[in-house]
């Protein structure tokens, strides 16, 4: 009896094992604000977030650790492609990783640009944009494949290529004032050529017509080469063409250079006065700039910008650009912020003349 009683008394004094329900009740009492186990989940989530943030930061700091791709949204061999390859070669040296060129043409340059807009914003894929892909196409196409302001991260403005007003050799004008007077007096028969409807060369003449207050006949060609041949032969009256295409013919006397459509004179044709100098407030040019997808890390943007600007500030690169009629970006044009504002202003600049020209496409 005594043994049994003692055993019973011992069991009363000892704590009985807690059931699963009791255990959770005790956890809630001990940690009422966290709820027990959920606190561990919260702590794990915080730690994981911090780890991922550090990993992403480290990735940006080590960028690039493999080759990067520059999408050129036009066929190989054109002016934009040539400029891109010149820049990419020097960027390869500065980044310590190869800049691979990939030509992705189509839809006025929108196909290649769209690929970049949809790419992962890690810095390894960027596009060489132009006045066409990142300004004019926003109005030229009724349903553009992207929004240049919201779908891209500006990186660097690289170069500007002036457009010049070039006439047939026997047109009876020698300066812009005479050209405007002749155009107004001969609107019913004067014709201008271009590389094709909606091309930069066509739209340059569109804004020229608007500034002159004339409506001249447009003759579209499949490229500026055939248009230049017809200009030399006197079958059309004038072109608005990039300066590199017309320099040899102007120097050789095969055509006349009337004005350069930029704010400043070009070192390629320093004796050719600007439209502004000659009393007409109109400008037209093509340009080349780098863009990443939207959401690219700031450190990556900074590194690519530094490499791109380092490339265009290299004397040998500047000489090669000059040979194409292109002028490297000035100091005040070199930041991503400047490029972002510039692109927005270019979209606005081209909207009215494109709509007025009636060349919009689906």
Coordinates of C-alpha atoms in Angstrom, one line a residue:
X1 CA 0.0 0.0 0.0
X2 CA 2.6 2.4 1.0
X3 CA 4.6 1.8 -2.1
X4 CA 1.5 2.3 -4.2
X5 CA 0.5 5.5 -2.3
X6 CA 4.0 6.9 -2.6
X7 CA 4.0 6.2 -6.3
X8 CA 0.7 8.0 -6.7
X9 CA 1.9 11.0 -4.7
X10 CA 5.0 11.2 -6.9
X11 CA 3.0 11.3 -10.1
X12 CA 0.9 14.1 -8.7
X13 CA 3.9 16.3 -8.0
X14 CA 5.6 15.7 -11.3
X15 CA 4.6 17.5 -14.5
X16 CA 2.8 15.4 -17.0
X17 CA 4.0 15.5 -20.6
X18 CA 2.4 18.3 -22.5
X19 CA 0.1 17.4 -25.3
X20 CA 0.5 19.0 -28.8
X21 CA -2.3 21.4 -28.0
X22 CA -0.7 22.4 -24.7
X23 CA 2.6 23.0 -26.4
X24 CA 1.2 25.5 -28.9
X25 CA -0.8 27.2 -26.1
X26 CA 2.5 27.7 -24.3
X27 CA 4.2 29.0 -27.4
X28 CA 1.5 31.6 -27.9
X29 CA 1.7 32.6 -24.3
X30 CA 5.4 33.1 -24.5
X31 CA 5.3 34.9 -27.8
X32 CA 1.9 36.5 -28.1
X33 CA 2.9 39.1 -30.6
X34 CA 4.7 36.8 -33.1
X35 CA 2.5 33.7 -32.8
X36 CA 5.3 31.2 -32.2
X37 CA 6.5 29.5 -35.3
X38 CA 5.4 32.2 -37.7
X39 CA 8.0 34.4 -36.1
X40 CA 10.7 32.1 -37.5
X41 CA 9.1 32.3 -40.9
X42 CA 9.2 36.1 -40.8
X43 CA 12.8 36.1 -39.7
X44 CA 13.7 33.7 -42.5
X45 CA 12.0 35.9 -45.1
X46 CA 13.8 39.0 -43.8
X47 CA 17.1 37.2 -44.0
X48 CA 16.4 35.9 -47.5
X49 CA 15.5 39.3 -48.7
X50 CA 18.6 40.8 -47.3
X51 CA 20.7 38.0 -48.9
X52 CA 19.1 38.5 -52.3
X53 CA 19.7 42.2 -52.1
X54 CA 23.4 41.7 -51.3
X55 CA 23.7 39.2 -54.1
X56 CA 22.1 41.6 -56.6
X57 CA 24.4 44.4 -55.4
X58 CA 27.4 42.2 -55.8
X59 CA 26.3 41.1 -59.3
X60 CA 26.0 44.8 -60.3
X61 CA 29.4 45.5 -58.8
X62 CA 31.0 42.6 -60.8
X63 CA 29.3 43.6 -64.0
X64 CA 30.1 42.6 -66.7
X65 CA 31.5 39.1 -66.0
X66 CA 30.7 37.7 -69.4
X67 CA 30.2 39.1 -73.0
X68 CA 27.4 41.7 -73.5
X69 CA 25.2 42.1 -76.6
X70 CA 24.6 45.2 -78.6
X71 CA 21.4 44.9 -80.7
X72 CA 21.7 47.0 -83.9
X73 CA 18.1 47.1 -85.1
X74 CA 19.1 47.5 -88.8
X75 CA 20.8 45.4 -91.4
X76 CA 24.6 45.1 -91.5
X77 CA 26.5 47.6 -93.6
X78 CA 24.4 50.7 -93.1
X79 CA 25.6 53.9 -91.3
X80 CA 24.0 53.0 -87.9
X81 CA 25.6 49.5 -88.1
X82 CA 29.0 51.0 -88.9
X83 CA 28.8 53.5 -86.0
X84 CA 27.7 50.7 -83.6
X85 CA 30.7 48.5 -84.6
X86 CA 33.2 51.4 -84.1
X87 CA 31.8 52.1 -80.6
X88 CA 31.5 48.4 -79.7
X89 CA 35.2 47.7 -80.5
X90 CA 36.4 50.3 -78.1
X91 CA 33.8 49.4 -75.4
X92 CA 35.1 45.9 -75.5
X93 CA 38.5 47.2 -74.5
X94 CA 37.2 49.4 -71.8
X95 CA 34.8 46.8 -70.3
X96 CA 37.2 43.9 -70.4
X97 CA 34.4 41.8 -72.0
X98 CA 33.4 41.4 -75.6
X99 CA 30.6 43.5 -77.0
X100 CA 28.9 41.1 -79.4
X101 CA 27.0 42.8 -82.3
X102 CA 23.7 41.3 -83.3
X103 CA 21.8 42.8 -86.3
X104 CA 18.0 42.5 -85.8
X105 CA 16.2 44.4 -88.5
X106 CA 12.5 44.9 -89.3
X107 CA 9.6 47.3 -88.8
X108 CA 11.8 50.4 -89.1
X109 CA 14.1 49.2 -86.4
X110 CA 11.3 48.3 -83.9
X111 CA 11.8 44.5 -84.1
X112 CA 15.3 44.7 -82.6
X113 CA 14.4 47.5 -80.2
X114 CA 11.5 45.5 -78.9
X115 CA 13.7 42.5 -78.2
X116 CA 15.7 44.7 -75.9
X117 CA 12.7 46.2 -74.2
X118 CA 11.5 42.7 -73.4
X119 CA 15.0 41.5 -72.3
X120 CA 16.1 40.9 -68.7
X121 CA 17.3 44.3 -67.3
X122 CA 20.7 43.0 -66.1
X123 CA 22.8 45.0 -68.5
X124 CA 23.8 42.2 -70.8
X125 CA 21.5 43.2 -73.7
X126 CA 21.2 46.8 -75.0
X127 CA 20.2 48.5 -78.2
X128 CA 21.8 51.1 -80.4
X129 CA 18.8 53.4 -80.9
X130 CA 18.3 56.1 -83.4
X131 CA 16.1 59.1 -84.2
X132 CA 13.9 56.6 -86.1
X133 CA 13.7 53.8 -83.5
X134 CA 13.4 56.0 -80.4
X135 CA 11.6 59.1 -81.6
X136 CA 10.0 59.1 -85.1
X137 CA 8.5 55.6 -84.9
X138 CA 6.4 56.6 -81.9
X139 CA 4.2 58.7 -84.3
X140 CA 5.1 57.1 -87.6
X141 CA 3.4 53.9 -86.6
X142 CA -0.2 54.0 -85.3
X143 CA 0.6 51.0 -83.0
X144 CA 4.3 51.1 -82.1
X145 CA 5.7 48.0 -80.5
X146 CA 6.9 49.9 -77.4
X147 CA 6.9 53.2 -75.6
X148 CA 10.4 54.7 -75.7
X149 CA 9.9 56.6 -72.4
X150 CA 8.4 53.8 -70.2
X151 CA 10.0 50.7 -71.7
X152 CA 13.7 51.7 -71.8
X153 CA 16.5 53.0 -69.5
X154 CA 18.6 55.7 -71.2
X155 CA 22.3 54.9 -71.1
X156 CA 24.4 57.2 -73.3
X157 CA 24.0 59.6 -76.3
X158 CA 26.9 58.7 -78.6
X159 CA 26.8 60.8 -81.8
X160 CA 24.9 63.1 -84.1
X161 CA 24.9 62.8 -87.9
X162 CA 23.8 65.9 -89.7
X163 CA 21.5 66.0 -92.6
X164 CA 22.2 68.4 -95.5
X165 CA 20.0 69.9 -98.2
X166 CA 21.5 68.8 -101.5
X167 CA 20.3 69.8 -105.0
X168 CA 20.9 68.7 -108.5
X169 CA 23.9 70.5 -110.0
X170 CA 22.0 72.7 -112.4
X171 CA 19.3 74.0 -110.0
X172 CA 19.5 77.8 -110.3
X173 CA 20.2 78.4 -106.6
X174 CA 23.4 78.8 -104.6
X175 CA 22.2 79.4 -101.0
X176 CA 19.2 78.7 -98.8
X177 CA 17.4 82.0 -99.4
X178 CA 17.5 81.4 -103.2
X179 CA 16.4 77.8 -102.6
X180 CA 13.3 78.8 -100.6
X181 CA 12.3 81.4 -103.2
X182 CA 12.7 78.9 -106.0
X183 CA 10.7 76.2 -104.1
X184 CA 7.8 78.6 -103.5
X185 CA 7.7 79.7 -107.1
X186 CA 7.9 76.1 -108.5
X187 CA 5.7 74.0 -106.1
X188 CA 3.8 72.5 -108.9
X189 CA 6.8 70.8 -110.5
X190 CA 9.6 70.6 -107.9
X191 CA 10.4 67.1 -106.6
X192 CA 12.5 65.7 -103.8
X193 CA 13.8 62.2 -103.2
X194 CA 14.4 60.0 -100.1
X195 CA 15.5 56.6 -99.0
X196 CA 11.8 55.7 -98.6
X197 CA 8.5 56.8 -97.1
X198 CA 9.0 57.4 -93.4
X199 CA 12.8 57.3 -93.5
X200 CA 14.9 59.9 -91.7
X201 CA 15.8 61.4 -95.1
X202 CA 12.1 61.7 -96.0
X203 CA 11.1 63.2 -92.6
X204 CA 13.9 65.7 -92.8
X205 CA 12.4 67.1 -96.0
X206 CA 9.0 67.0 -94.5
X207 CA 10.1 69.4 -91.7
X208 CA 11.9 71.5 -94.3
X209 CA 8.7 71.8 -96.4
X210 CA 6.8 72.8 -93.3
X211 CA 9.4 75.5 -92.4
X212 CA 9.3 76.8 -96.0
X213 CA 5.5 76.7 -96.2
X214 CA 5.6 74.6 -99.4
X215 CA 4.1 71.3 -100.5
X216 CA 6.5 69.6 -102.9
X217 CA 6.2 66.2 -104.5
X218 CA 7.9 63.3 -102.7
X219 CA 9.6 60.6 -104.8
X220 CA 10.5 57.6 -102.5
X221 CA 13.4 55.3 -103.5
X222 CA 14.7 52.0 -102.0
X223 CA 17.7 53.6 -100.3
X224 CA 19.6 56.8 -100.8
X225 CA 22.0 55.3 -103.4
X226 CA 19.4 55.3 -106.2
X227 CA 18.0 58.7 -105.1
X228 CA 21.5 60.2 -105.3
X229 CA 22.0 58.8 -108.8
X230 CA 18.8 60.4 -110.0
X231 CA 19.7 63.7 -108.3
X232 CA 23.1 63.7 -110.1
X233 CA 21.2 62.9 -113.3
X234 CA 18.8 65.8 -112.8
X235 CA 15.7 63.6 -112.5
X236 CA 14.8 65.0 -109.1
X237 CA 15.5 68.4 -107.7
X238 CA 16.9 67.8 -104.2
X239 CA 17.5 65.4 -101.3
X240 CA 17.8 65.8 -97.5
X241 CA 20.5 63.3 -96.9
X242 CA 23.1 62.4 -94.2
X243 CA 26.2 64.4 -94.8
X244 CA 28.5 61.3 -95.3
X245 CA 26.4 60.2 -98.3
X246 CA 26.7 63.6 -100.0
X247 CA 30.2 64.8 -99.1
X248 CA 32.0 63.1 -102.0
X249 CA 29.4 64.3 -104.6
X250 CA 29.4 67.8 -103.2
X251 CA 33.2 68.0 -103.2
X252 CA 33.3 66.6 -106.7
X253 CA 30.8 69.2 -108.0
X254 CA 28.2 66.5 -109.0
X255 CA 25.6 68.1 -106.7
X256 CA 25.2 71.3 -104.7
X257 CA 25.3 71.6 -100.9
X258 CA 22.8 74.3 -99.9
X259 CA 22.7 74.0 -96.1
X260 CA 23.4 71.7 -93.2
X261 CA 20.3 71.2 -91.0
X262 CA 22.0 71.3 -87.6
X263 CA 22.6 74.0 -85.0
X264 CA 26.4 74.0 -85.7
X265 CA 28.4 73.5 -88.8
X266 CA 29.9 70.1 -89.4
X267 CA 33.7 69.6 -89.5
X268 CA 33.1 67.3 -92.4
X269 CA 31.9 70.2 -94.6
X270 CA 33.0 73.3 -92.6
X271 CA 32.2 75.7 -95.4
X272 CA 28.5 74.6 -95.7
X273 CA 26.4 77.1 -93.7
X274 CA 23.6 75.9 -91.4
X275 CA 19.9 76.5 -92.0
X276 CA 19.9 78.8 -88.9
X277 CA 22.8 80.9 -90.3
X278 CA 20.8 81.4 -93.5
X279 CA 17.6 82.5 -91.8
X280 CA 15.5 79.3 -91.6
X281 CA 14.7 77.8 -88.2
X282 CA 14.6 74.1 -89.0
X283 CA 16.9 71.2 -87.9
X284 CA 17.1 67.6 -88.9
X285 CA 19.7 65.0 -88.1
X286 CA 20.0 61.3 -87.1
X287 CA 21.6 60.2 -83.9
X288 CA 22.9 57.1 -82.1
X289 CA 22.3 56.3 -78.5
X290 CA 22.4 53.3 -76.1
X291 CA 19.4 52.0 -74.2
X292 CA 18.8 49.2 -71.7
X293 CA 15.5 47.6 -70.8
X294 CA 13.5 49.5 -68.1
X295 CA 14.5 48.7 -64.6
X296 CA 18.3 48.2 -65.2
X297 CA 20.3 48.7 -62.0
X298 CA 21.9 52.1 -61.5
X299 CA 25.4 50.6 -61.1
X300 CA 25.1 48.8 -64.5
X301 CA 23.8 51.9 -66.2
X302 CA 26.8 53.9 -64.8
X303 CA 29.3 51.3 -66.0
X304 CA 27.9 51.1 -69.5
X305 CA 27.7 54.9 -69.7
X306 CA 31.3 55.2 -68.6
X307 CA 32.4 52.7 -71.3
X308 CA 30.3 54.3 -74.0
X309 CA 31.5 57.8 -73.2
X310 CA 35.1 56.6 -72.9
X311 CA 34.7 55.1 -76.4
X312 CA 33.5 58.3 -78.1
X313 CA 36.2 60.4 -76.3
X314 CA 38.9 58.2 -77.8
X315 CA 40.7 60.2 -80.5
X316 CA 40.8 57.3 -83.0
X317 CA 37.1 56.7 -82.6
X318 CA 36.3 60.3 -83.1
X319 CA 38.3 60.3 -86.3
X320 CA 36.4 57.3 -87.6
X321 CA 33.1 58.9 -86.7
X322 CA 34.2 62.1 -88.5
X323 CA 34.7 60.0 -91.6
X324 CA 31.1 59.1 -91.5
X325 CA 30.0 62.6 -90.9
X326 CA 29.1 62.0 -87.3
X327 CA 30.0 64.2 -84.3
X328 CA 30.6 62.6 -80.9
X329 CA 28.4 63.8 -78.0
X330 CA 29.4 66.9 -76.3
X331 CA 30.2 67.0 -72.5
X332 CA 26.7 68.3 -71.6
X333 CA 25.0 65.5 -73.6
X334 CA 26.8 62.6 -72.0
X335 CA 24.6 61.7 -69.0
X336 CA 21.7 59.2 -69.0
X337 CA 19.5 61.9 -67.5
X338 CA 20.2 64.2 -70.5
X339 CA 19.4 61.4 -72.9
X340 CA 16.1 60.7 -71.2
X341 CA 15.0 64.3 -71.6
X342 CA 16.3 64.5 -75.1
X343 CA 14.4 61.5 -76.3
X344 CA 11.1 62.9 -74.8
X345 CA 11.7 66.2 -76.7
X346 CA 12.5 64.4 -79.9
X347 CA 9.3 62.4 -79.8
X348 CA 7.3 65.6 -79.3
X349 CA 9.4 67.4 -82.1
X350 CA 8.5 64.9 -84.8
X351 CA 4.9 64.3 -83.9
X352 CA 3.3 67.2 -85.7
X353 CA 5.3 67.0 -89.0
X354 CA 4.8 63.3 -89.3
X355 CA 1.1 63.6 -88.8
X356 CA 0.9 66.5 -91.3
X357 CA 2.8 64.4 -93.9
X358 CA 0.2 61.7 -94.0
X359 CA 2.8 58.9 -93.9
X360 CA 1.6 57.1 -90.8
X361 CA 1.6 53.3 -91.0
X362 CA -0.2 50.6 -89.1

